[in-house]
Amino acid sequence: MVPIYTSRGEGKLLAVIGGIILFALVALLQIDAARKGQESFLSQLVTTVAVPVESVFAAAGSGLHAAGASVVNFPRLSVENARLRDELHTLRAQDSALREAAAVAPEVQRFALRAARLSDAIPATVVGYDPSGAVNAITINRGSRAGVEQGAGVVDAGGVVGRVDAVSPFSAKVLLITDYTSSVPAVVQQGRWWGIVRGSETRVQMTYISQDAKLKAGMRVVTGQGRVFPPGLLIGHIISVVRGDASLYQVAKIQPAAAFGRLEHVLVLPKPGSLTK
Amino acid sequence: MNEVDRPARWPSLALEAAIALVLQSTWLHRLTFRGASIDLLVVFVAWYAATAGPGRGLVFGALCGLAEDALAMQTGVAHTVALALAGAVCGLGSRFVLPDSVFAIAGIVVAGALVNGAVFWAAMSLGGYPAGLGGLHFHRTMWSGLVDVVCFLVLWSAWAWLRNRQSIR
């Protein structure tokens, strides 16, 4: 039986067809932007609208967390405060001595100069995470207006966090080093053995390490020469080593130095290219 | 139609979806169980589709997925496709199982979470996501079904309690 369309039925049909065409157009734009590794117009719009709301929620969450933690931890805070004050005095003295040493050695002076230029880093606050948790990524509240560039490295007080993958005017999305798609050239500090650090969900692992390397738990792993991070930034510490007899390489499991469980404040580094200028 | 199977209105749905999206991207990532975190959008889409049917479930799922894709990274339209299909499947499921009890809808929520996970990772794989992680994603999807149904039961209990209070007044 052939359906008979009234003017009302035709209007509904046209609305459905129009909706499908509009939806297909948006989907194509999304796919195209994802392939190019850029933010689509829709993503920029949604992120720009969502970031202020996320900032409020994130601030409220961290405020509640901090209040709860300070109540629970109050008895040992004064003891810890005294210990940290002592440590600060010691570190200040060490810092002064190291600056003096850096000033007299030309090679070290160059390194110190590079480290000093890390002060060009842009401080940012973490306002959101990937909504589905499928990709290990965070959203920060600084974007292209603040000078954040795509591909820039991101660190926190502990160590390497990730790299900027997409930038909007007022926010940026950072792919964490714990994500499966992340890879960072790295080096074991004691021994200078090279490898690639890849994400493995909650931790990271260093692959392609030569079988000759004598690795031990506790060794520090730092960034190597790459396009995203300046060399020497702490990634984490080795916790175990997998050494297959038939394999050409070793794999080291690493506990990241960055506090991925409670990321709040991070620094977006200038690209290494701009550091060597 | 009783209170359980009456579909929600679009403005309240939009508000629920927006709140779910913001909560997922700010707080809920802290609540993970064996790598699976609560997916409020899946819960809402499945719940709505169970009461409104496959067509509306598909549209609501697609819109929620599109918003999630816009806020997520590197996902293209994987969430859109996954949530739209999950909505359609949940809507179809409600034609075979009468969604007049909380446990029937809970079963539909589990089905929605599983369909969402399977389609999402298949779409991500087609989009070039690294292969060889199928076992991990399978386990995560299974656990997310469990986590989502627990979340649904908690939300439903709160909703039913509020309804009862209102009816007493």
Coordinates of C-alpha atoms in Angstrom, one line a residue, chain A residues 2-275:
Chain A
V2 CA 1.4 3.4 -1.0
P3 CA 1.5 5.9 1.9
I4 CA -0.4 9.1 1.3
Y5 CA 1.4 12.2 2.5
T6 CA -0.5 15.2 3.7
S7 CA 1.1 18.6 3.9
R8 CA 1.7 17.9 7.6
G9 CA 3.3 14.6 6.8
E10 CA 5.5 16.2 4.1
G11 CA 6.7 18.8 6.5
K12 CA 7.7 16.1 9.0
L13 CA 9.4 14.1 6.3
L14 CA 11.3 17.2 5.1
A15 CA 12.4 17.9 8.7
V16 CA 13.7 14.4 9.1
I17 CA 15.6 14.5 5.8
G18 CA 17.0 18.0 6.7
G19 CA 18.0 16.7 10.2
I20 CA 19.8 13.7 8.6
I21 CA 21.7 15.9 6.1
L22 CA 22.7 18.4 8.9
F23 CA 23.8 15.5 11.1
A24 CA 25.8 13.9 8.3
L25 CA 27.5 17.3 7.6
V26 CA 28.4 17.7 11.3
A27 CA 29.7 14.1 11.4
L28 CA 31.9 14.7 8.3
L29 CA 33.3 17.9 9.8
Q30 CA 34.1 16.0 13.0
I31 CA 35.8 13.1 11.2
D32 CA 37.8 15.5 9.0
A33 CA 39.0 17.5 12.0
A34 CA 39.9 14.3 13.9
R35 CA 42.0 13.0 10.9
K36 CA 43.8 16.3 10.7
G37 CA 44.4 16.3 14.4
Q38 CA 42.6 19.6 14.8
E39 CA 39.7 20.9 16.8
S40 CA 36.5 21.1 14.8
F41 CA 34.3 24.2 15.0
L42 CA 31.8 22.2 17.1
S43 CA 34.5 21.0 19.5
Q44 CA 35.8 24.6 19.9
L45 CA 32.3 25.8 20.5
V46 CA 31.4 23.1 23.0
T47 CA 34.8 23.3 24.8
T48 CA 34.6 27.1 25.0
V49 CA 31.1 26.9 26.6
A50 CA 32.0 23.9 28.8
V51 CA 35.3 25.2 30.2
P52 CA 33.9 27.9 32.5
V53 CA 31.3 25.4 33.9
E54 CA 34.0 22.7 34.3
S55 CA 36.3 25.3 36.1
V56 CA 33.5 25.9 38.6
F57 CA 32.9 22.2 39.2
A58 CA 36.7 21.4 39.3
A59 CA 37.3 24.2 41.8
A60 CA 34.4 23.1 44.0
G61 CA 35.7 19.5 43.8
S62 CA 39.3 20.4 44.7
G63 CA 38.0 22.8 47.4
L64 CA 36.0 20.0 49.1
H65 CA 38.8 17.6 48.7
A66 CA 41.3 20.0 50.2
A67 CA 39.0 20.9 53.1
G68 CA 38.4 17.2 53.9
A69 CA 42.1 16.4 53.7
S70 CA 43.1 19.3 55.9
V71 CA 40.7 18.2 58.6
V72 CA 41.9 14.6 58.4
N73 CA 45.6 15.5 58.2
F74 CA 45.6 18.4 60.7
P75 CA 47.5 16.6 63.5
R76 CA 50.5 15.8 61.4
L77 CA 50.5 19.1 59.4
S78 CA 52.5 21.1 61.9
V79 CA 55.2 18.3 62.1
E80 CA 55.3 18.1 58.3
N81 CA 55.5 21.9 58.1
A82 CA 58.6 22.1 60.3
R83 CA 60.3 19.3 58.3
L84 CA 59.5 21.0 55.0
R85 CA 60.8 24.3 56.3
D86 CA 64.1 22.6 57.1
E87 CA 64.2 21.0 53.6
L88 CA 63.5 24.3 52.0
H89 CA 66.5 25.9 53.7
T90 CA 68.7 23.0 52.6
L91 CA 67.5 23.2 49.0
R92 CA 68.0 26.9 48.9
A93 CA 71.6 26.4 49.9
Q94 CA 72.0 23.7 47.3
D95 CA 70.4 25.8 44.6
S96 CA 72.8 28.6 45.4
A97 CA 75.8 26.3 45.1
L98 CA 74.6 24.8 41.9
R99 CA 74.0 28.2 40.3
E100 CA 77.6 29.1 41.2
A101 CA 78.9 25.9 39.7
A102 CA 76.8 26.5 36.5
A103 CA 78.1 29.9 36.1
V104 CA 81.7 28.7 35.9
A105 CA 81.3 25.8 33.5
P106 CA 80.4 26.9 29.9
E107 CA 78.6 23.6 29.0
V108 CA 76.6 23.6 32.2
Q109 CA 75.9 27.3 31.8
R110 CA 74.2 26.6 28.5
F111 CA 72.0 24.0 30.3
A112 CA 71.3 26.4 33.1
L113 CA 70.3 29.0 30.6
R114 CA 67.9 26.6 29.0
A115 CA 66.4 25.6 32.4
A116 CA 66.0 29.3 33.2
R117 CA 64.0 29.8 30.0
L118 CA 61.5 27.2 31.3
S119 CA 60.3 30.2 33.3
D120 CA 58.6 31.1 30.0
A121 CA 56.3 28.2 30.6
I122 CA 52.6 29.0 30.9
P123 CA 50.9 28.0 34.2
A124 CA 47.5 26.3 33.7
T125 CA 44.8 24.7 35.8
V126 CA 43.3 21.3 35.0
V127 CA 39.5 21.8 34.5
G128 CA 38.4 18.6 33.0
Y129 CA 39.1 15.0 31.9
D130 CA 38.0 13.0 29.0
P131 CA 34.3 12.5 29.6
S132 CA 34.2 8.8 28.8
G133 CA 37.7 7.9 30.1
A134 CA 38.5 6.1 26.8
V135 CA 41.4 8.4 26.1
N136 CA 43.7 9.5 28.9
A137 CA 43.5 13.2 28.4
I138 CA 42.9 16.4 30.3
T139 CA 41.5 19.9 29.5
I140 CA 43.4 22.9 30.8
N141 CA 42.1 26.5 31.1
R142 CA 44.8 28.1 28.9
G143 CA 44.6 28.1 25.1
S144 CA 46.0 29.9 22.0
R145 CA 45.1 33.3 23.5
A146 CA 47.6 32.6 26.3
G147 CA 50.2 31.4 23.9
V148 CA 49.7 27.6 24.2
E149 CA 50.8 25.8 21.0
Q150 CA 49.8 22.4 19.6
G151 CA 52.5 19.9 20.4
A152 CA 53.9 21.7 23.4
G153 CA 55.0 19.6 26.4
V154 CA 53.2 19.8 29.7
V155 CA 54.7 19.0 33.2
D156 CA 53.6 19.3 36.8
A157 CA 55.7 19.7 39.9
G158 CA 56.7 16.0 39.8
G159 CA 57.5 15.4 36.2
V160 CA 56.3 15.0 32.6
V161 CA 52.5 15.0 32.2
G162 CA 51.9 14.9 28.4
R163 CA 51.7 17.0 25.3
V164 CA 49.1 19.5 24.0
D165 CA 47.1 17.7 21.3
A166 CA 44.4 20.3 20.4
V167 CA 44.2 24.0 21.1
S168 CA 41.1 26.3 21.4
P169 CA 41.2 30.0 22.1
F170 CA 40.6 29.6 25.8
S171 CA 41.5 26.0 26.5
A172 CA 43.7 23.1 25.3
K173 CA 43.5 19.3 25.4
V174 CA 46.5 17.4 26.7
L175 CA 47.2 13.8 25.8
L176 CA 48.7 12.2 29.0
I177 CA 51.8 10.0 28.7
T178 CA 49.8 7.2 30.3
D179 CA 47.6 6.9 27.1
Y180 CA 48.3 4.0 24.8
T181 CA 48.8 6.3 21.8
S182 CA 51.5 8.4 23.6
S183 CA 55.2 7.8 23.0
V184 CA 58.1 9.9 24.3
P185 CA 61.8 9.4 23.6
A186 CA 63.5 8.7 27.0
V187 CA 66.8 7.8 28.6
V188 CA 67.7 6.0 31.8
Q189 CA 69.7 8.6 33.7
Q190 CA 72.2 6.3 35.3
G191 CA 73.7 4.5 32.2
R192 CA 72.3 6.7 29.4
W193 CA 70.3 3.8 27.9
W194 CA 67.8 5.0 25.3
G195 CA 64.3 3.8 24.7
I196 CA 60.7 4.9 24.0
V197 CA 58.3 5.5 26.9
R198 CA 54.7 4.4 26.0
G199 CA 51.5 4.6 28.0
S200 CA 49.9 1.6 29.7
E201 CA 46.8 3.1 31.3
T202 CA 47.8 4.0 34.8
R203 CA 51.5 3.7 34.4
V204 CA 54.0 3.9 31.6
Q205 CA 56.6 1.4 30.2
M206 CA 59.9 2.0 28.5
T207 CA 60.4 -0.2 25.4
Y208 CA 63.3 -0.8 23.0
I209 CA 66.0 -0.8 25.7
S210 CA 69.1 -2.7 24.7
Q211 CA 69.6 -6.1 26.3
D212 CA 73.0 -4.9 27.4
A213 CA 71.5 -2.3 29.7
K214 CA 71.8 -3.2 33.4
L215 CA 68.6 -1.8 34.7
K216 CA 67.5 -1.8 38.4
A217 CA 64.4 -0.8 40.2
G218 CA 64.5 2.8 41.3
M219 CA 66.6 4.2 38.4
R220 CA 65.4 7.5 37.1
V221 CA 64.0 7.8 33.6
V222 CA 64.2 11.2 32.0
T223 CA 63.2 12.7 28.6
G224 CA 65.6 12.3 25.7
Q225 CA 66.2 14.6 22.8
G226 CA 62.8 15.0 21.1
R227 CA 60.5 17.5 19.4
V228 CA 58.2 18.0 22.4
F229 CA 60.2 18.0 25.6
P230 CA 63.7 19.4 26.4
P231 CA 66.0 16.6 27.5
G232 CA 66.4 15.8 31.2
L233 CA 62.9 16.2 32.5
L234 CA 61.9 13.5 35.0
I235 CA 59.4 10.9 33.6
G236 CA 59.5 8.5 36.5
H237 CA 61.3 5.6 38.3
I238 CA 61.7 2.0 37.1
I239 CA 59.7 -0.4 39.2
S240 CA 60.4 -3.6 37.4
V241 CA 62.2 -5.0 34.3
V242 CA 60.9 -7.6 31.8
R243 CA 63.8 -9.4 30.1
G244 CA 62.8 -11.9 27.5
D245 CA 65.4 -14.4 26.4
A246 CA 64.2 -14.4 22.8
S247 CA 63.7 -10.7 22.6
L248 CA 66.1 -8.1 21.3
Y249 CA 65.0 -5.5 23.8
Q250 CA 64.1 -5.1 27.4
V251 CA 60.9 -3.5 28.8
A252 CA 60.9 -1.5 32.0
K253 CA 57.8 -0.7 33.9
I254 CA 57.8 2.9 35.2
Q255 CA 56.0 4.6 38.0
P256 CA 55.3 8.1 36.6
A257 CA 56.7 11.0 38.7
A258 CA 53.7 13.2 37.8
A259 CA 50.7 12.9 40.2
F260 CA 48.2 11.7 37.6
G261 CA 45.6 10.8 40.4
R262 CA 45.4 14.5 41.5
L263 CA 46.5 16.7 38.7
E264 CA 45.5 20.3 39.4
H265 CA 48.2 22.8 38.3
V266 CA 50.5 22.2 35.3
L267 CA 53.0 24.1 33.2
V268 CA 52.9 24.2 29.4
L269 CA 56.4 24.4 28.2
P270 CA 57.6 26.3 25.2
K271 CA 58.6 24.1 22.3
P272 CA 62.3 22.9 22.4
G273 CA 62.8 24.8 19.1
S274 CA 62.0 28.1 20.8
L275 CA 64.4 27.2 23.7

